[in-house]
Coordinates of C-alpha atoms in Angstrom, one line a residue:
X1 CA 28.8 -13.6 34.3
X2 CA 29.8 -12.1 31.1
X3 CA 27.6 -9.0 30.2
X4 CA 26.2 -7.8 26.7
X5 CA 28.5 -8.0 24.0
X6 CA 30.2 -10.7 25.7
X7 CA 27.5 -12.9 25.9
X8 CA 26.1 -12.2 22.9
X9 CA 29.5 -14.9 21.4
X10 CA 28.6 -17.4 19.5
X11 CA 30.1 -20.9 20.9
X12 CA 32.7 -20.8 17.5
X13 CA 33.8 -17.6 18.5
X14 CA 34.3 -18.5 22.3
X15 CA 36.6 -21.6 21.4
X16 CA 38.6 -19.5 18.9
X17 CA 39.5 -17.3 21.8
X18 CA 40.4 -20.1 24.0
X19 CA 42.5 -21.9 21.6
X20 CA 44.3 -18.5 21.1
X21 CA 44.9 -18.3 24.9
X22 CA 46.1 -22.1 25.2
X23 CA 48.9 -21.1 22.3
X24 CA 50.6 -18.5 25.4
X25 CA 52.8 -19.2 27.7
X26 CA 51.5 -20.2 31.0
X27 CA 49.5 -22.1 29.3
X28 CA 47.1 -23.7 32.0
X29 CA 47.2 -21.0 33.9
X30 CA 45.4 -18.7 32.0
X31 CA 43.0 -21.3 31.1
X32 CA 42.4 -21.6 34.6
X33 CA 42.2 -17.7 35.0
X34 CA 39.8 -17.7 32.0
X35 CA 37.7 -20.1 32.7
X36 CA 37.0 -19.4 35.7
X37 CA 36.0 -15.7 34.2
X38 CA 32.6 -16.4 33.3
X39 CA 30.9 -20.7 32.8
X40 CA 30.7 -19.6 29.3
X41 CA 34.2 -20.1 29.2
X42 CA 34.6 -23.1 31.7
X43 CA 33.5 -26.2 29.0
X44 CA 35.9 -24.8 26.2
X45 CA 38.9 -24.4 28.7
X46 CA 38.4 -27.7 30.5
X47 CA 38.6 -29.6 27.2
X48 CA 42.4 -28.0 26.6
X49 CA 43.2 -28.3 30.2
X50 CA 41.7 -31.8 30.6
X51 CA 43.3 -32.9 27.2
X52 CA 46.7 -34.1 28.5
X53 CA 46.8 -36.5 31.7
X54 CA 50.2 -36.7 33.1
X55 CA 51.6 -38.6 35.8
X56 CA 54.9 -38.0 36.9
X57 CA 56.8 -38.1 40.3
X58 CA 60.4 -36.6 40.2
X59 CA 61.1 -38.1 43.6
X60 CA 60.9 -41.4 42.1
X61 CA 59.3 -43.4 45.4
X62 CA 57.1 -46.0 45.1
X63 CA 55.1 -44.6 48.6
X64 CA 54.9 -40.8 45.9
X65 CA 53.8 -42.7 42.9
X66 CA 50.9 -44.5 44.7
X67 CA 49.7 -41.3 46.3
X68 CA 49.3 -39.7 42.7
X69 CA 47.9 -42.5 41.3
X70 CA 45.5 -42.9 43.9
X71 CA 44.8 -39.1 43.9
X72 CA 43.9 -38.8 40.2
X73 CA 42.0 -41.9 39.9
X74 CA 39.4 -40.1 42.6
X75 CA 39.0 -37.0 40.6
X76 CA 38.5 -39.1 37.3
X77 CA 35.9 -41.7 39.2
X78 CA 34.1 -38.6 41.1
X79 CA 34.2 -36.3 37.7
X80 CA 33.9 -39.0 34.7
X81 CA 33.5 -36.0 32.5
X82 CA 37.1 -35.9 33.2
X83 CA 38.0 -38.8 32.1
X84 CA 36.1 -37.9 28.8
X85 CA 38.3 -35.5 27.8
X86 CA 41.7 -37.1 28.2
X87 CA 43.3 -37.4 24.8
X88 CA 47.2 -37.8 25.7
X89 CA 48.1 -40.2 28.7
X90 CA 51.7 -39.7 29.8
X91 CA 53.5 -41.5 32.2
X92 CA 56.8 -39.8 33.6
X93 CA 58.1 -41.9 36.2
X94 CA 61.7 -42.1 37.1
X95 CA 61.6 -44.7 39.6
X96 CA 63.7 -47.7 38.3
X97 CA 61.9 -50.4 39.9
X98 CA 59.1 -50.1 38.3
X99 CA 57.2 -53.1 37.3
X100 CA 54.8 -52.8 39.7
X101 CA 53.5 -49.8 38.0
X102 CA 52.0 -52.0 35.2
X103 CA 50.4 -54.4 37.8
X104 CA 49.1 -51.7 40.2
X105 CA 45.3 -51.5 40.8
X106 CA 45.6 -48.1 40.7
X107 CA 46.7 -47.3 37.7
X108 CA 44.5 -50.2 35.9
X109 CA 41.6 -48.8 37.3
X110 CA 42.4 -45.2 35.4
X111 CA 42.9 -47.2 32.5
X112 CA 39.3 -48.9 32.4
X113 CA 38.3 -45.1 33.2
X114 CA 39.3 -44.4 29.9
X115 CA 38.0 -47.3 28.3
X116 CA 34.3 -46.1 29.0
X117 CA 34.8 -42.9 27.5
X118 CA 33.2 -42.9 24.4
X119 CA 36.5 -40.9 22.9
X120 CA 39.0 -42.9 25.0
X121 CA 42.9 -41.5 24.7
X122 CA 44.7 -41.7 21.5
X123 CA 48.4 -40.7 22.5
X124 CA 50.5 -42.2 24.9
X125 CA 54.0 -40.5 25.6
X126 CA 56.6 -42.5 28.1
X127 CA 59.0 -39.6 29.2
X128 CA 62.0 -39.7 31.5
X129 CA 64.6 -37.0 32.4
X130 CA 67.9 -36.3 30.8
X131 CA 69.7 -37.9 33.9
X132 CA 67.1 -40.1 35.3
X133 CA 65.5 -41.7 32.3
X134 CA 62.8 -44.1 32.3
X135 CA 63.6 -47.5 32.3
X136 CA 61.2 -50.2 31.6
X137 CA 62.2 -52.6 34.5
X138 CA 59.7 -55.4 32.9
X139 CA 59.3 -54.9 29.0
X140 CA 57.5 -57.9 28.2
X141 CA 54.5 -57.3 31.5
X142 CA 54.5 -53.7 29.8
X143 CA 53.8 -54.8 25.8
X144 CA 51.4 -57.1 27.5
X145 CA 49.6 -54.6 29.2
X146 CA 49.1 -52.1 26.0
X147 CA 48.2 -55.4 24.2
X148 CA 45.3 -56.1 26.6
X149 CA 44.5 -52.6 27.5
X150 CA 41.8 -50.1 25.0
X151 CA 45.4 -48.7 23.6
X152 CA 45.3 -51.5 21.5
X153 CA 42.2 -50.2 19.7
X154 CA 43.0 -46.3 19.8
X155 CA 46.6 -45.5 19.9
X156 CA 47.7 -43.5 16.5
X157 CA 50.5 -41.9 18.5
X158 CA 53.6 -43.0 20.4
X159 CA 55.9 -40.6 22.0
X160 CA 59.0 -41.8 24.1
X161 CA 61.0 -39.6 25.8
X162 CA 64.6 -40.5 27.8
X163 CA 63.4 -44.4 27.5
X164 CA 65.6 -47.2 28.0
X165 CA 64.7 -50.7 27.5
X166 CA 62.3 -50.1 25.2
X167 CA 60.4 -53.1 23.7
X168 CA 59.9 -53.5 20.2
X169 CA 56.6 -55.8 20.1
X170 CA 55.2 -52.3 21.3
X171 CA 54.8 -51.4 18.3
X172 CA 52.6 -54.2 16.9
X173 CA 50.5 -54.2 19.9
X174 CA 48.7 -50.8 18.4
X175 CA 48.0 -51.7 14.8
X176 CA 46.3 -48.2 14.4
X177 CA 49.5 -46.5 15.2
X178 CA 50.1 -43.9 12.9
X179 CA 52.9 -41.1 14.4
X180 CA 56.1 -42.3 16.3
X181 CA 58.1 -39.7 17.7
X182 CA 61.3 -41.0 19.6
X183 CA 63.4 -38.9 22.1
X184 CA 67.0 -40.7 23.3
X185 CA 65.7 -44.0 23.3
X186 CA 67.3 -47.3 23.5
X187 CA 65.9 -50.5 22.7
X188 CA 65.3 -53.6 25.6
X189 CA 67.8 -56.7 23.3
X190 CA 68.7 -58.1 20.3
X191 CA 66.8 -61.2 20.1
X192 CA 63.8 -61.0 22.2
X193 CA 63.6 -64.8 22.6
X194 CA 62.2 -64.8 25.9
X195 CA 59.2 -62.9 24.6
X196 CA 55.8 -64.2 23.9
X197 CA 54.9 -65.6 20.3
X198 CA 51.8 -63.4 20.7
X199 CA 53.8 -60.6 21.2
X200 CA 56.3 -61.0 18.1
X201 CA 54.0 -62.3 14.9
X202 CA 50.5 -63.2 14.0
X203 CA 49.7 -59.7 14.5
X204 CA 48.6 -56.7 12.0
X205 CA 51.5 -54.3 11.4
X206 CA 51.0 -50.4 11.8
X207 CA 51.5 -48.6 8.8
X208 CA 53.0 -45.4 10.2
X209 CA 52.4 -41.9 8.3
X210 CA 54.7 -39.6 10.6
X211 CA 58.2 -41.0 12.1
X212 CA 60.6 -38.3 14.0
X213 CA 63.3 -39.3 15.8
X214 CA 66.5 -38.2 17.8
X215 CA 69.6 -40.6 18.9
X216 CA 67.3 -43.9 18.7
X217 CA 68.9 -45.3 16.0
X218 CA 69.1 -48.7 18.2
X219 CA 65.5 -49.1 18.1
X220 CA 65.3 -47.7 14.9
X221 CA 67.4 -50.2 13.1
X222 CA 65.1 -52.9 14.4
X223 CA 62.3 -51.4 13.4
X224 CA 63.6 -50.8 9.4
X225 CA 65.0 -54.9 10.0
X226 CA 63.7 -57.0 13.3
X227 CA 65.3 -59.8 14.3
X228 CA 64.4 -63.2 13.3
X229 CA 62.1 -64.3 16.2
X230 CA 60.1 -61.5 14.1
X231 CA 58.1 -63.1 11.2
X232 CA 56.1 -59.9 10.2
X233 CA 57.4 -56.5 9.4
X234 CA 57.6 -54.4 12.9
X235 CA 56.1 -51.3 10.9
X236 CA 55.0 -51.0 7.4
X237 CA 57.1 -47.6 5.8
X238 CA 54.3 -47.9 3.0
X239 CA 52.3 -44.9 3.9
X240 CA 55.5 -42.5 5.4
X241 CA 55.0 -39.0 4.6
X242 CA 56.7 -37.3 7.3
X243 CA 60.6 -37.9 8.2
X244 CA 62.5 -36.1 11.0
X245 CA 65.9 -36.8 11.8
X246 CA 69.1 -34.7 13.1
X247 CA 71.5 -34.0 10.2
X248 CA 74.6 -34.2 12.5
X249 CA 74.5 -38.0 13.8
X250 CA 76.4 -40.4 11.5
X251 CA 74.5 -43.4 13.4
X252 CA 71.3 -42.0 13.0
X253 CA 72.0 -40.6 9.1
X254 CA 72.7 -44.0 8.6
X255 CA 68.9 -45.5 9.1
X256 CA 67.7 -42.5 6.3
X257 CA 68.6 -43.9 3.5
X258 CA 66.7 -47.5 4.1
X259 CA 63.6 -45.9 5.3
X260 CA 63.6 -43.4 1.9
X261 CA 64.0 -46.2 -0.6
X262 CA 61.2 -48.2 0.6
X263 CA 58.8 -45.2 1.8
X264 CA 59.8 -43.7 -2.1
X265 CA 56.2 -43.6 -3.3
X266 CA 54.4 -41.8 -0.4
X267 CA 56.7 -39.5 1.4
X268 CA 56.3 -35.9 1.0
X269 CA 58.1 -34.2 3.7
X270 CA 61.7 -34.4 4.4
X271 CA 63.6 -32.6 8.1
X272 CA 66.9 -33.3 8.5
X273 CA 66.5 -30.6 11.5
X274 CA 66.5 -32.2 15.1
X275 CA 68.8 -30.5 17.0
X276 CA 72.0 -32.5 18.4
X277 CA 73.2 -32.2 21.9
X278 CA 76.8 -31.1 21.9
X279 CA 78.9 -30.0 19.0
X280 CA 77.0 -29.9 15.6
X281 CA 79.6 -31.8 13.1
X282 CA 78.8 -31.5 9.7
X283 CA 78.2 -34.7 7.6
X284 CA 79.0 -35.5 4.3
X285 CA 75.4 -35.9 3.2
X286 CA 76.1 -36.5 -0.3
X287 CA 77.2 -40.2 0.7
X288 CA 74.2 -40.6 3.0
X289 CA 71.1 -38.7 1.2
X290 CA 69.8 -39.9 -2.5
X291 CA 66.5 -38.5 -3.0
X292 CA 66.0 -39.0 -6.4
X293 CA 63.5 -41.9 -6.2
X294 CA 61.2 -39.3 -3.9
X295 CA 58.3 -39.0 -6.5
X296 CA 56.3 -37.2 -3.8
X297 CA 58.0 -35.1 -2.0
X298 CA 57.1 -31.7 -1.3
X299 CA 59.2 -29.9 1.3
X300 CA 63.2 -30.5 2.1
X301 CA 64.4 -28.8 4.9
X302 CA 68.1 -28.8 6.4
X303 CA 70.2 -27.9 9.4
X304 CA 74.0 -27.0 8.4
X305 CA 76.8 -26.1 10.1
X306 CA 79.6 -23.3 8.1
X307 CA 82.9 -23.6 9.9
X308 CA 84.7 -20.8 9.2
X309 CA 88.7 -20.7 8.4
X310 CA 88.6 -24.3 7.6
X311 CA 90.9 -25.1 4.2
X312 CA 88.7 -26.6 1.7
X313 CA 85.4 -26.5 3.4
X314 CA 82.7 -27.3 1.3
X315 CA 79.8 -27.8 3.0
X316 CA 77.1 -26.2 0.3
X317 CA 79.0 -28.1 -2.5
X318 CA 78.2 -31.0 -0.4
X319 CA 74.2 -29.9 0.1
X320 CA 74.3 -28.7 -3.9
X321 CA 74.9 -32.8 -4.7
X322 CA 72.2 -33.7 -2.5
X323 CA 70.1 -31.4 -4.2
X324 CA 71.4 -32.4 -7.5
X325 CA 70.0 -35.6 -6.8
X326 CA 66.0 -34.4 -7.0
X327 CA 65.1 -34.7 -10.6
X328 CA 63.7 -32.2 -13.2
X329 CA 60.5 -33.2 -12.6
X330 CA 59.3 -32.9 -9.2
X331 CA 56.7 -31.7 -7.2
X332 CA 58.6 -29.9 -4.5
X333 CA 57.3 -26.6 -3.6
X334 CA 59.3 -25.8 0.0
X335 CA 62.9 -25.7 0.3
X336 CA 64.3 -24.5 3.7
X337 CA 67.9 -24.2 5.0
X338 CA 69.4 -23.5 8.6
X339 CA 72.9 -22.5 8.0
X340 CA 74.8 -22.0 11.4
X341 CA 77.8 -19.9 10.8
X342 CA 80.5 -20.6 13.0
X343 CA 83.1 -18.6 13.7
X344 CA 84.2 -14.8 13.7
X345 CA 85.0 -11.8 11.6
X346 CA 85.9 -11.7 8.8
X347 CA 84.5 -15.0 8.7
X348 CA 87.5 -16.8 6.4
X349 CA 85.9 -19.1 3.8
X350 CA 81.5 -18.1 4.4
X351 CA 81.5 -16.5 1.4
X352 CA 83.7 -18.4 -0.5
X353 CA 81.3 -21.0 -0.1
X354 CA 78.9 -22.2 -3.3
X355 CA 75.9 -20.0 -2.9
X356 CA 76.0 -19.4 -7.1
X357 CA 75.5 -23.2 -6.5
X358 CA 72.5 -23.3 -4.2
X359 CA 71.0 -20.5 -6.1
X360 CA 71.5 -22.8 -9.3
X361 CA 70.2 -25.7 -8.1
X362 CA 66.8 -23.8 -6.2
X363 CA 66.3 -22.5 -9.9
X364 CA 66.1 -26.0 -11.8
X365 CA 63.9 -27.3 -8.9
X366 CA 61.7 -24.8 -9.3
X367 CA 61.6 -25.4 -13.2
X368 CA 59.0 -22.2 -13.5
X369 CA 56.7 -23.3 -10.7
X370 CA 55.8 -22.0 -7.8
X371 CA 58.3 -22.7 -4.8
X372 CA 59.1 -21.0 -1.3
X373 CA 62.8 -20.7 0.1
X374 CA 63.4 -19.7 3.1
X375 CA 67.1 -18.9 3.8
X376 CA 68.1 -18.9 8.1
X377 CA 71.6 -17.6 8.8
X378 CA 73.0 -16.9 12.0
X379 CA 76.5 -16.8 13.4
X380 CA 78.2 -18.3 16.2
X381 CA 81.1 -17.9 18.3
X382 CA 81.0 -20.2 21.2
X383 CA 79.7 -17.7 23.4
X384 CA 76.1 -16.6 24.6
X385 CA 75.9 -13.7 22.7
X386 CA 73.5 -12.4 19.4
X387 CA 75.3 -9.8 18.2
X388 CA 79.5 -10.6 16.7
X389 CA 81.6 -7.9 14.8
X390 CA 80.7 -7.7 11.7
X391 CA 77.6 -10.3 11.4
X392 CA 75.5 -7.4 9.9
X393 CA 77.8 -6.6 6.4
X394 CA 78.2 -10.7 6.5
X395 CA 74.3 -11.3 5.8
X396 CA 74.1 -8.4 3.6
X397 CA 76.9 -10.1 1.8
X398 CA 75.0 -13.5 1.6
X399 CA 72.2 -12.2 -0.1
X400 CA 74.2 -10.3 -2.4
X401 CA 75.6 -13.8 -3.1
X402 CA 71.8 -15.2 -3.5
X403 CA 70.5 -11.7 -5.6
X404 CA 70.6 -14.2 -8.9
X405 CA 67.3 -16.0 -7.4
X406 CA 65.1 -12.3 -7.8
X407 CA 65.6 -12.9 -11.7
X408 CA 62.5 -15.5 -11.3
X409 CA 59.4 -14.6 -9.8
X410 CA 57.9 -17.7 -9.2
X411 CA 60.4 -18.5 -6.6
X412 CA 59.7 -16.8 -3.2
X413 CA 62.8 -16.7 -0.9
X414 CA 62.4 -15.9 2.6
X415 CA 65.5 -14.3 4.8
X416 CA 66.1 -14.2 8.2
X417 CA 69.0 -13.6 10.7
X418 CA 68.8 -12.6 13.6
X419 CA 68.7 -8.4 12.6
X420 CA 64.7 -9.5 12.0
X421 CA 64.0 -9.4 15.8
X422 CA 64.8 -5.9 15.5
X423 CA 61.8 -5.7 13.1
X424 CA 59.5 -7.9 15.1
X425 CA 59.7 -10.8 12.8
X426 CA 61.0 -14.5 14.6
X427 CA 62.5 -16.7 12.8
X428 CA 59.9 -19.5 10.8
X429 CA 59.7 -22.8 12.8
X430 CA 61.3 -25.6 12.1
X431 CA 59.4 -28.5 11.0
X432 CA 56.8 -26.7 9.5
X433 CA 55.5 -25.9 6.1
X434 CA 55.4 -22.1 5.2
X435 CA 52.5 -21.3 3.1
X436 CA 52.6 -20.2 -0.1
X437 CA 53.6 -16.2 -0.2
X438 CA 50.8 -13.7 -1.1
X439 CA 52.3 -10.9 -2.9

């Protein structure tokens, strides 16, 4: 038991601590450790550790599945607190026969579990592996399923993970959907006649707020256009305000466009900053990014690749008309780039690039108002190392190229390369919107 001033904390105070402790690594491990520390701890770190329900199985055999199932479906019936507490259901399974899953006692029994909790789950997340995805063996049994299960009512976010065959009536089945985030996923056909009418009109589309996605540009397409055997918009782009995409896949670049001329009204931020597995080739964005119909947006953030010794490279001339495409009068307030520079000293053709440019254009964005920049630069030379020749007089040379942008105070412009560790500071996240800068 805890002893005076300990337990003296006020409940607030308790779950600040624990929500500081599930932010660590080893997560559920020290919420184990700390709840079991003292009961005044237990409730709080139940409700993170209880939070997420996965079920997963790397062996991938029916006979290992079932004994999960069946396992976790005693712990929730004996402790419907449990249950209570779920928030994110996640099914992992790499076994490829698997439509026996979505018939399986077992498993619908957890699911009505759910349904009597008075906060019943809100997330689902389908994940696979890398090599051993997960294939939906019966696409039409499983949009049926969500259709007729509480998911239908609750589900705001979808997360798929390594998924083949993946239906797209799932998305109308969940009309409260509201966040899609899509991980290697391919879509189940082209023209889903065998499916259900049910299943592909008559039904309320999900106006989504947040979509971030990474080589699904299959399912993607359909869900900007669907088929014909579709006579209701899939998803309604109406209410976007948060787009993630990887700068570096032309396929994938290619569905941007689309989704920013019909989402023009509402969206606010812009990533072009999932990462790319494999070589990061740098597009010519100016062909496949217009943003000046954006009346929204707030933040633009970008991944870029500098090749260095490359005749005529141009890649920040190429972001500068991009740029160039964001009118006087805007509302944005957060520009971020990543600039991977690849190559080694003395770096042929980095700093021949048009930073005067960039600078230019962050200044009549800006237009006197407030606006963070944060500038990442980092250099690469193929090998697993964080220190190159020469790296060190490269940045100071960078910003020397940038020193135009302390003329105007309004404009806050964050550096970092990797010489920050050294000072304790790690690089800003991607995907995230920096604060404005108290000084």
């Amino acid at each position: 038991m805890l002893n005076p001033p300990l337990s003296l904390l006020s409940d607030d105070l308790i779950a600040y601590i624990v929500e500081h402790v599930a932010e660590l690594a080893f997560r559920d491990k020290n919420l184990c450790n700390l709840s079991l520390a003292d009961r005044a701890f237990t409730q709080f770190c139940q409700t993170h550790i209880l939070r997420n329900l996965e079920l997963s199985k790397s062996s991938g055999t029916k006979n290992g599945i079932s004994k999960e199932l069946e396992k976790t479906r005693k712990i929730l019936s004996d402790k419907p607190s449990f249950a209570n507490r779920v928030r994110v259901f996640k099914l992992a399974i790499s076994h490829n026969r698997n439509a026996w899953l979505f018939n399986d006692h077992t498993l619908i029994s957890i699911l009505q579990l759910f349904a009597r909790s008075p906060i019943p789950p809100h997330k689902l997340h389908f994940g696979g592996h890398a090599f051993s995805p997960f294939t939906l063996e019966d696409p039409i049994l499983v949009a049926g399923r969500l259709m007729q299960s509480f998911f239908s009512h609750t589900l705001t976010i979808l997360h798929l993970t390594e998924c083949q065959n993946v239906p797209l009536p799932l998305f109308l089945t969940c009309p409260r959907l509201r966040e899609v985030l899509l991980d290697n996923v391919e879509v189940a056909e082209e023209s889903y006649d065998e499916y259900p009418e049910k299943q592909c009109s008559g039904r309320e589309s999900p106006a989504l707020e947040l979509l971030n996605y990474r080589d699904s540009q299959s399912l993607v397409r359909q869900m900007i256009t669907p088929p014909p055997r579709f006579h209701t918009p899939v998803v309604l782009w109406s209410k976007l305000r948060i787009l993630t995409l990887c700068p570096y896949e032309k396929e994938e670049m290619a569905c941007l466009q689309p989704i920013l001329d019909v989402a023009c009204n509402t969206l606010e931020e812009l990533y072009l900053t999932n990462l790319r597995v494999g070589d990061d080739e740098q597009l010519s964005l100016a062909r496949l990014v217009n943003l000046s119909d954006l009346s929204h947006l707030h933040v633009f953030s970008l991944n870029a690749t500098i090749k260095c010794d490359i005749p005529g490279s141009a890649v920040l001339r190429d972001i500068n008309i991009v740029l160039g495409t964001i009118p006087a009068s805007n509302k944005v307030t957060n520009l971020s780039f990543y600039f991977k520079i690849f190559g080694e000293h003395p770096f042929g053709g980095c700093l021949d690039e048009d930073w005067a440019g960039i600078c230019d254009e962050v200044i009549r964005i800006s237009a006197g108002k407030p606006l963070e920049l944060y500038l990442h630069t980092t250099v690469s030379a193929g090998k697993l190392e964080w220190q190159h020749p020469g790296q060190d007089e490269l940045y100071m040379r960078i910003m020397e190229r940038t020193a135009s942008l302390s003329d105007y105070p309004k404009i806050c412009t964050h550096f970092w390369n990797p010489t920050c560790w050294t000072q304790g500071l790690p690089p800003f996240p991607r995907g995230q919107v920096r604060s404005r800068c108290k000084r």
